[in-house]
mmCIF file of C-alpha atoms in Angstrom:
data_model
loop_
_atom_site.group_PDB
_atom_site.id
_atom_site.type_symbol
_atom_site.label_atom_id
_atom_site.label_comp_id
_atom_site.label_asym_id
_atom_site.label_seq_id
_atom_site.Cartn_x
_atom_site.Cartn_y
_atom_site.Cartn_z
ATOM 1 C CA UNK G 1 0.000 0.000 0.000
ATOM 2 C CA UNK G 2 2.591 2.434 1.023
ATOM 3 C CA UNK G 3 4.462 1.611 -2.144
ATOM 4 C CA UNK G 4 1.302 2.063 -4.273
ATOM 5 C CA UNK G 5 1.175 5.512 -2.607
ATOM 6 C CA UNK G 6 4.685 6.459 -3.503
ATOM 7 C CA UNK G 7 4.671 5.464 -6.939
ATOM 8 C CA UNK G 8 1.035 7.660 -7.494
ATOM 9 C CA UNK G 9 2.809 10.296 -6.080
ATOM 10 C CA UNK G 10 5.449 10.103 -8.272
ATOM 11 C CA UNK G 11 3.755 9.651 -11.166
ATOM 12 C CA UNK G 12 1.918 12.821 -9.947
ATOM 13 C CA UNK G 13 5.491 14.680 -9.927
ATOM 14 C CA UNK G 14 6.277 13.329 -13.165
ATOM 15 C CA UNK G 15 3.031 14.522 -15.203
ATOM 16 C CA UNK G 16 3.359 17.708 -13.296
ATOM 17 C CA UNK G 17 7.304 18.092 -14.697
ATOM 18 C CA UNK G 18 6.192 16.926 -17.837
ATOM 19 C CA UNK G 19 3.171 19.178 -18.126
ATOM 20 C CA UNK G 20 5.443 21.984 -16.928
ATOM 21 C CA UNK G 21 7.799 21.183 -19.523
ATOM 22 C CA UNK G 22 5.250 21.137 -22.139
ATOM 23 C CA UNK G 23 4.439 24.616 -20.716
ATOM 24 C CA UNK G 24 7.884 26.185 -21.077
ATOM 25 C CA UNK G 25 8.107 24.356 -24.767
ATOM 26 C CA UNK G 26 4.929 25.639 -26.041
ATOM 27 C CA UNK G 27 5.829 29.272 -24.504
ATOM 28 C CA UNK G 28 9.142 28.884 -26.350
ATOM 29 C CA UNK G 29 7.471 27.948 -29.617
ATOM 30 C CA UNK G 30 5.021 30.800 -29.589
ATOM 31 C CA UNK G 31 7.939 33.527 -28.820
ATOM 32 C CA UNK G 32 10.101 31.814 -31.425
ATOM 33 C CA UNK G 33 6.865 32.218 -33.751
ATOM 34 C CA UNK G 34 5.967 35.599 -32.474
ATOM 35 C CA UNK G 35 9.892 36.320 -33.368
ATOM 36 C CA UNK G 36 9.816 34.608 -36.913
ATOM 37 C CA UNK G 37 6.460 36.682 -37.648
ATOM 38 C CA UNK G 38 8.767 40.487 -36.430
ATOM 39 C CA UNK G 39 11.065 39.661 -38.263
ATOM 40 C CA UNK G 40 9.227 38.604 -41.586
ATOM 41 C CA UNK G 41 7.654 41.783 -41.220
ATOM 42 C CA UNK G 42 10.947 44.108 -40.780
ATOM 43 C CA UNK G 43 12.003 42.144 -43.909
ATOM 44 C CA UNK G 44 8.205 43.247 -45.877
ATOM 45 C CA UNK G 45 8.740 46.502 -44.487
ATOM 46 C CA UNK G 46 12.794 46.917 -45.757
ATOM 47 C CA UNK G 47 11.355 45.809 -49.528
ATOM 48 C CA UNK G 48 8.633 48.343 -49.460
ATOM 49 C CA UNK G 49 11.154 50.937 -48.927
ATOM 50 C CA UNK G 50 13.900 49.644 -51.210
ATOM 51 C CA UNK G 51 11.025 49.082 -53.845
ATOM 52 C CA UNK G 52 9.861 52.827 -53.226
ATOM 53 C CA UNK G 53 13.509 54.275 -53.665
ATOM 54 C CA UNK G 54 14.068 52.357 -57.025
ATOM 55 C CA UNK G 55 13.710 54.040 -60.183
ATOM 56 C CA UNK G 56 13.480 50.817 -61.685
ATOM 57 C CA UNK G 57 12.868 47.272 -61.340
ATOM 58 C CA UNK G 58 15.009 44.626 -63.035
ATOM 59 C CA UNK G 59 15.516 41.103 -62.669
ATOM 60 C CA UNK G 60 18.797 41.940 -61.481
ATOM 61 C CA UNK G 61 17.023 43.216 -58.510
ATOM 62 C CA UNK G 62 14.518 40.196 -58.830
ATOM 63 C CA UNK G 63 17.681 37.634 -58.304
ATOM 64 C CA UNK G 64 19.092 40.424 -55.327
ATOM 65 C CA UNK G 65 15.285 40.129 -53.533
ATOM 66 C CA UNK G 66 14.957 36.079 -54.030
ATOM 67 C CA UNK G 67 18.960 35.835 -52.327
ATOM 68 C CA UNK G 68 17.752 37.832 -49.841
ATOM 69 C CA UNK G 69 14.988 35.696 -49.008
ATOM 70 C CA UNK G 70 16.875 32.651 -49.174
ATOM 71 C CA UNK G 71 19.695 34.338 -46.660
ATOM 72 C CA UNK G 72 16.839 35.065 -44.057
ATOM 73 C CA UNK G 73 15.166 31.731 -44.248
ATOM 74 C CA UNK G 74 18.013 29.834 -43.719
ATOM 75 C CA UNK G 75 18.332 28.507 -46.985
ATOM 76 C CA UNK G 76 21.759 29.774 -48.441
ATOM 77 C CA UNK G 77 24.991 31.223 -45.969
ATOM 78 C CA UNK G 78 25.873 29.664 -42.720
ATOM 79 C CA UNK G 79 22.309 29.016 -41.768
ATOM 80 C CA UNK G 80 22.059 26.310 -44.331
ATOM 81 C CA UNK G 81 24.750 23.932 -42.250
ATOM 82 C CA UNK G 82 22.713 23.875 -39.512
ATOM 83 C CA UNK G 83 21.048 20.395 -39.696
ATOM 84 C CA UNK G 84 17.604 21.964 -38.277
ATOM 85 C CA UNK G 85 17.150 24.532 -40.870
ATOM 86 C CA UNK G 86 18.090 21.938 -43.553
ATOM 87 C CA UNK G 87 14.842 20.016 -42.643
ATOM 88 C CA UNK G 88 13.099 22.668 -42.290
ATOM 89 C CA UNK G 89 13.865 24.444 -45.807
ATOM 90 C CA UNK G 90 13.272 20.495 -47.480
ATOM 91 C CA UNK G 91 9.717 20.800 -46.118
ATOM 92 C CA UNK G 92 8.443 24.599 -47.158
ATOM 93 C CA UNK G 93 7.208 24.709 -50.251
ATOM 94 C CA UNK G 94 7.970 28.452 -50.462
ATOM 95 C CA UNK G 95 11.724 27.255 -49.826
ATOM 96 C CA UNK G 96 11.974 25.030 -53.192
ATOM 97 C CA UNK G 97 9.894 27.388 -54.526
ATOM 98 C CA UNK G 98 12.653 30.591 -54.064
ATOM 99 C CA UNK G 99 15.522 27.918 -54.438
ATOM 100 C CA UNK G 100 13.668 27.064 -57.953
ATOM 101 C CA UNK G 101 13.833 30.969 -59.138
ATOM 102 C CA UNK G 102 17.321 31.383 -57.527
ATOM 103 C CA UNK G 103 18.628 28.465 -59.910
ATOM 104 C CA UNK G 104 16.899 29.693 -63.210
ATOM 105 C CA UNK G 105 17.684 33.580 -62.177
ATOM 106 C CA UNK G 106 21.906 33.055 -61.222
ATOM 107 C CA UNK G 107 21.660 31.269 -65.197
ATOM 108 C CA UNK G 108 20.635 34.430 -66.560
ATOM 109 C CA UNK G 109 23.390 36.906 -68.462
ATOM 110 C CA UNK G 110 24.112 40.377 -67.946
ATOM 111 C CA UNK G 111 22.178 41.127 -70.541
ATOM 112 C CA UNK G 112 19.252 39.482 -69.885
ATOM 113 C CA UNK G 113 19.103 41.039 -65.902
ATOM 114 C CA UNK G 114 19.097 44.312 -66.804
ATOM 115 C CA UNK G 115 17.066 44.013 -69.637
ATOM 116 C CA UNK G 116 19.271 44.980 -72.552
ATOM 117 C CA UNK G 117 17.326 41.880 -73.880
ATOM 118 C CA UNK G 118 14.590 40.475 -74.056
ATOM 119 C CA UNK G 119 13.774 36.471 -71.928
ATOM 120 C CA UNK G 120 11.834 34.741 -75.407
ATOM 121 C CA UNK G 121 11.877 31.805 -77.636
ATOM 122 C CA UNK G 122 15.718 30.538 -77.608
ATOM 123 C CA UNK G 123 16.954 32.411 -74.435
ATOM 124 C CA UNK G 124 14.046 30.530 -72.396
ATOM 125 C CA UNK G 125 15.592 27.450 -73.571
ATOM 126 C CA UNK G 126 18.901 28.204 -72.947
ATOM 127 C CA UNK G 127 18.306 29.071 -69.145
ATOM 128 C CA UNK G 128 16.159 26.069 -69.013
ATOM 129 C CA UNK G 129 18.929 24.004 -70.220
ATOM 130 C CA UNK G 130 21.486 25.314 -68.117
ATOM 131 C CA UNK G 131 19.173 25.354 -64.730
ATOM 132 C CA UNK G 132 18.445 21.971 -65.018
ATOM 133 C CA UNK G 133 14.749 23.088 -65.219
ATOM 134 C CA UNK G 134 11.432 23.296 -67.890
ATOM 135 C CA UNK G 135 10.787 25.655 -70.141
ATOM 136 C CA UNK G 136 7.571 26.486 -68.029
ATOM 137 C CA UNK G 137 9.489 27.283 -65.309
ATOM 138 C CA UNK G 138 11.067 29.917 -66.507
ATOM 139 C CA UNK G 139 7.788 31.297 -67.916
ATOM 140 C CA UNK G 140 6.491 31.225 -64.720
ATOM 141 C CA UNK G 141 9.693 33.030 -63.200
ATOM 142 C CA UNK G 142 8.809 35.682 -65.506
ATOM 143 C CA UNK G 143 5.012 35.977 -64.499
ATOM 144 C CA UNK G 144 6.530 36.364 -61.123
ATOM 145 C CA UNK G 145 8.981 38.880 -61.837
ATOM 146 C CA UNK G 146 6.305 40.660 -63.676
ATOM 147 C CA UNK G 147 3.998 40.351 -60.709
ATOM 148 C CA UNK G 148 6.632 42.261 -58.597
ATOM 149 C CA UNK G 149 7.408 44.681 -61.430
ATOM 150 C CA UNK G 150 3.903 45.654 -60.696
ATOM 151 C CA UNK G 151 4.352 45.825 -57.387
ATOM 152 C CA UNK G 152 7.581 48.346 -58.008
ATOM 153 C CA UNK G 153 5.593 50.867 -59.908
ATOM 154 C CA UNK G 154 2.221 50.846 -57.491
ATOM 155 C CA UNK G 155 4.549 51.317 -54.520
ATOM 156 C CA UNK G 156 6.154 54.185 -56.290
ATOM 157 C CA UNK G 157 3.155 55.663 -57.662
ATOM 158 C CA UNK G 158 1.436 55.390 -53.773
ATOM 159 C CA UNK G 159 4.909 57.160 -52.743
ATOM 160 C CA UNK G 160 4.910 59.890 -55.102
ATOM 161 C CA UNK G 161 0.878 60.534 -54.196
ATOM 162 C CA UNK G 162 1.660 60.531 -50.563
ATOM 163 C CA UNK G 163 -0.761 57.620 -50.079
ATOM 164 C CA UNK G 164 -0.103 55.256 -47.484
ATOM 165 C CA UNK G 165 2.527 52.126 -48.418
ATOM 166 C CA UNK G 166 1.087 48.736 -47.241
ATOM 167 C CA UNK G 167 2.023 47.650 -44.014
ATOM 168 C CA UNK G 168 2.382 44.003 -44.594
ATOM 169 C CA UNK G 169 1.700 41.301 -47.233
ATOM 170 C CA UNK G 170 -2.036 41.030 -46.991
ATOM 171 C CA UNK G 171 -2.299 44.962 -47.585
ATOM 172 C CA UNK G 172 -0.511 44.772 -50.338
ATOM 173 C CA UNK G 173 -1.878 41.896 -52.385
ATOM 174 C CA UNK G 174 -5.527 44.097 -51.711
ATOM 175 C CA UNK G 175 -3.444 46.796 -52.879
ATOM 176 C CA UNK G 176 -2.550 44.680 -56.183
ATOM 177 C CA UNK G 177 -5.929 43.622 -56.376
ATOM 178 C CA UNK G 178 -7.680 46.780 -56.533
ATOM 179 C CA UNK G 179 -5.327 48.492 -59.132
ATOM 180 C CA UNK G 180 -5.965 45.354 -61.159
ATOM 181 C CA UNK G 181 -9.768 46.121 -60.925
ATOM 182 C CA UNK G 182 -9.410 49.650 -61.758
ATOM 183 C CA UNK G 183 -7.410 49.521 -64.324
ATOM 184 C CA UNK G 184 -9.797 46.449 -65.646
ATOM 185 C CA UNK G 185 -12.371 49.136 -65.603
ATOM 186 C CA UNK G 186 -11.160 51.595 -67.253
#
């Protein structure tokens, strides 16, 4: 009896240690997150303002934004040793999806990033060939560059108007949005 009581009480110690640790890990998790979210946010919020101070938009600048990305998330410099952020890049699909564009965009010439010439026909092939990757890929490379070519100039006009710059992602894919629908109306 007394050694029934002991052991209950242990186990009672036990589940409270272990529920205690769960505690402190899920506390840990949520700061870590909490962290992650700051600091993808400082990182939205340095674009915006590079994107606003740019005359232009090239791919050049395309391939410098995409490194950029990769740097933070772990995915190219030291970071990418660490065994932890290996796994962790392996299972994001926005990962493979900025390591895809990295490896079509670092085949690209001079030339071709600051658009002395056109991406078409034969060139598409070319950096296909050399990336390792479709044809299709590279199209939709493009469509993305374009995408944040767009971007460039509605963050520039907003700037030059004195309108408010978005604040985070979400504002400005509404932002994107709406100057698609006006300029669909017109």
């Amino acid at each position: 009896m007394l050694r029934q009581l002991i052991r209950s009480s242990q186990s009672g110690i036990a589940v409270a240690r272990q529920n205690r640790c769960y505690g402190i890990m899920d506390s840990m998790r949520s700061g870590m997150k909490d962290a992650a979210e700051k600091k993808s946010e400082e990182m939205f919020m340095k674009q915006v303002k590079e994107l606003s101070e740019k005359p232009t938009f090239l791919l050049r600048d395309f391939l410098a934004q995409n490194q950029e990305i990769a740097k933070m998330a772990g995915m190219r410099g030291f970071r990418s040793h660490l065994p932890w952020m290996k796994s962790q890049a392996e299972k994001d699909p926005n990962a493979k999806s900025t390591e895809l564009q990295l490896k079509i965009l670092e085949k690209l010439d001079d030339d071709e990033l600051d658009h002395k010439v056109d991406v078409v026909g034969p060139r598409r092939k070319r950096i296909a060939q050399a990336a390792g990757v479709s044809v299709g890929d590279v199209k939709e490379l493009l469509k993305r560059y374009k995408a944040a070519e767009r971007m460039h100039k509605l963050i520039r006009k907003r700037k030059a108007e004195g309108l408010p710059l978005p604040a985070n992602a979400d504002e400005a894919a509404d932002m994107m949005m709406q100057s698609v629908s006006v300029s669909r109306q017109r």
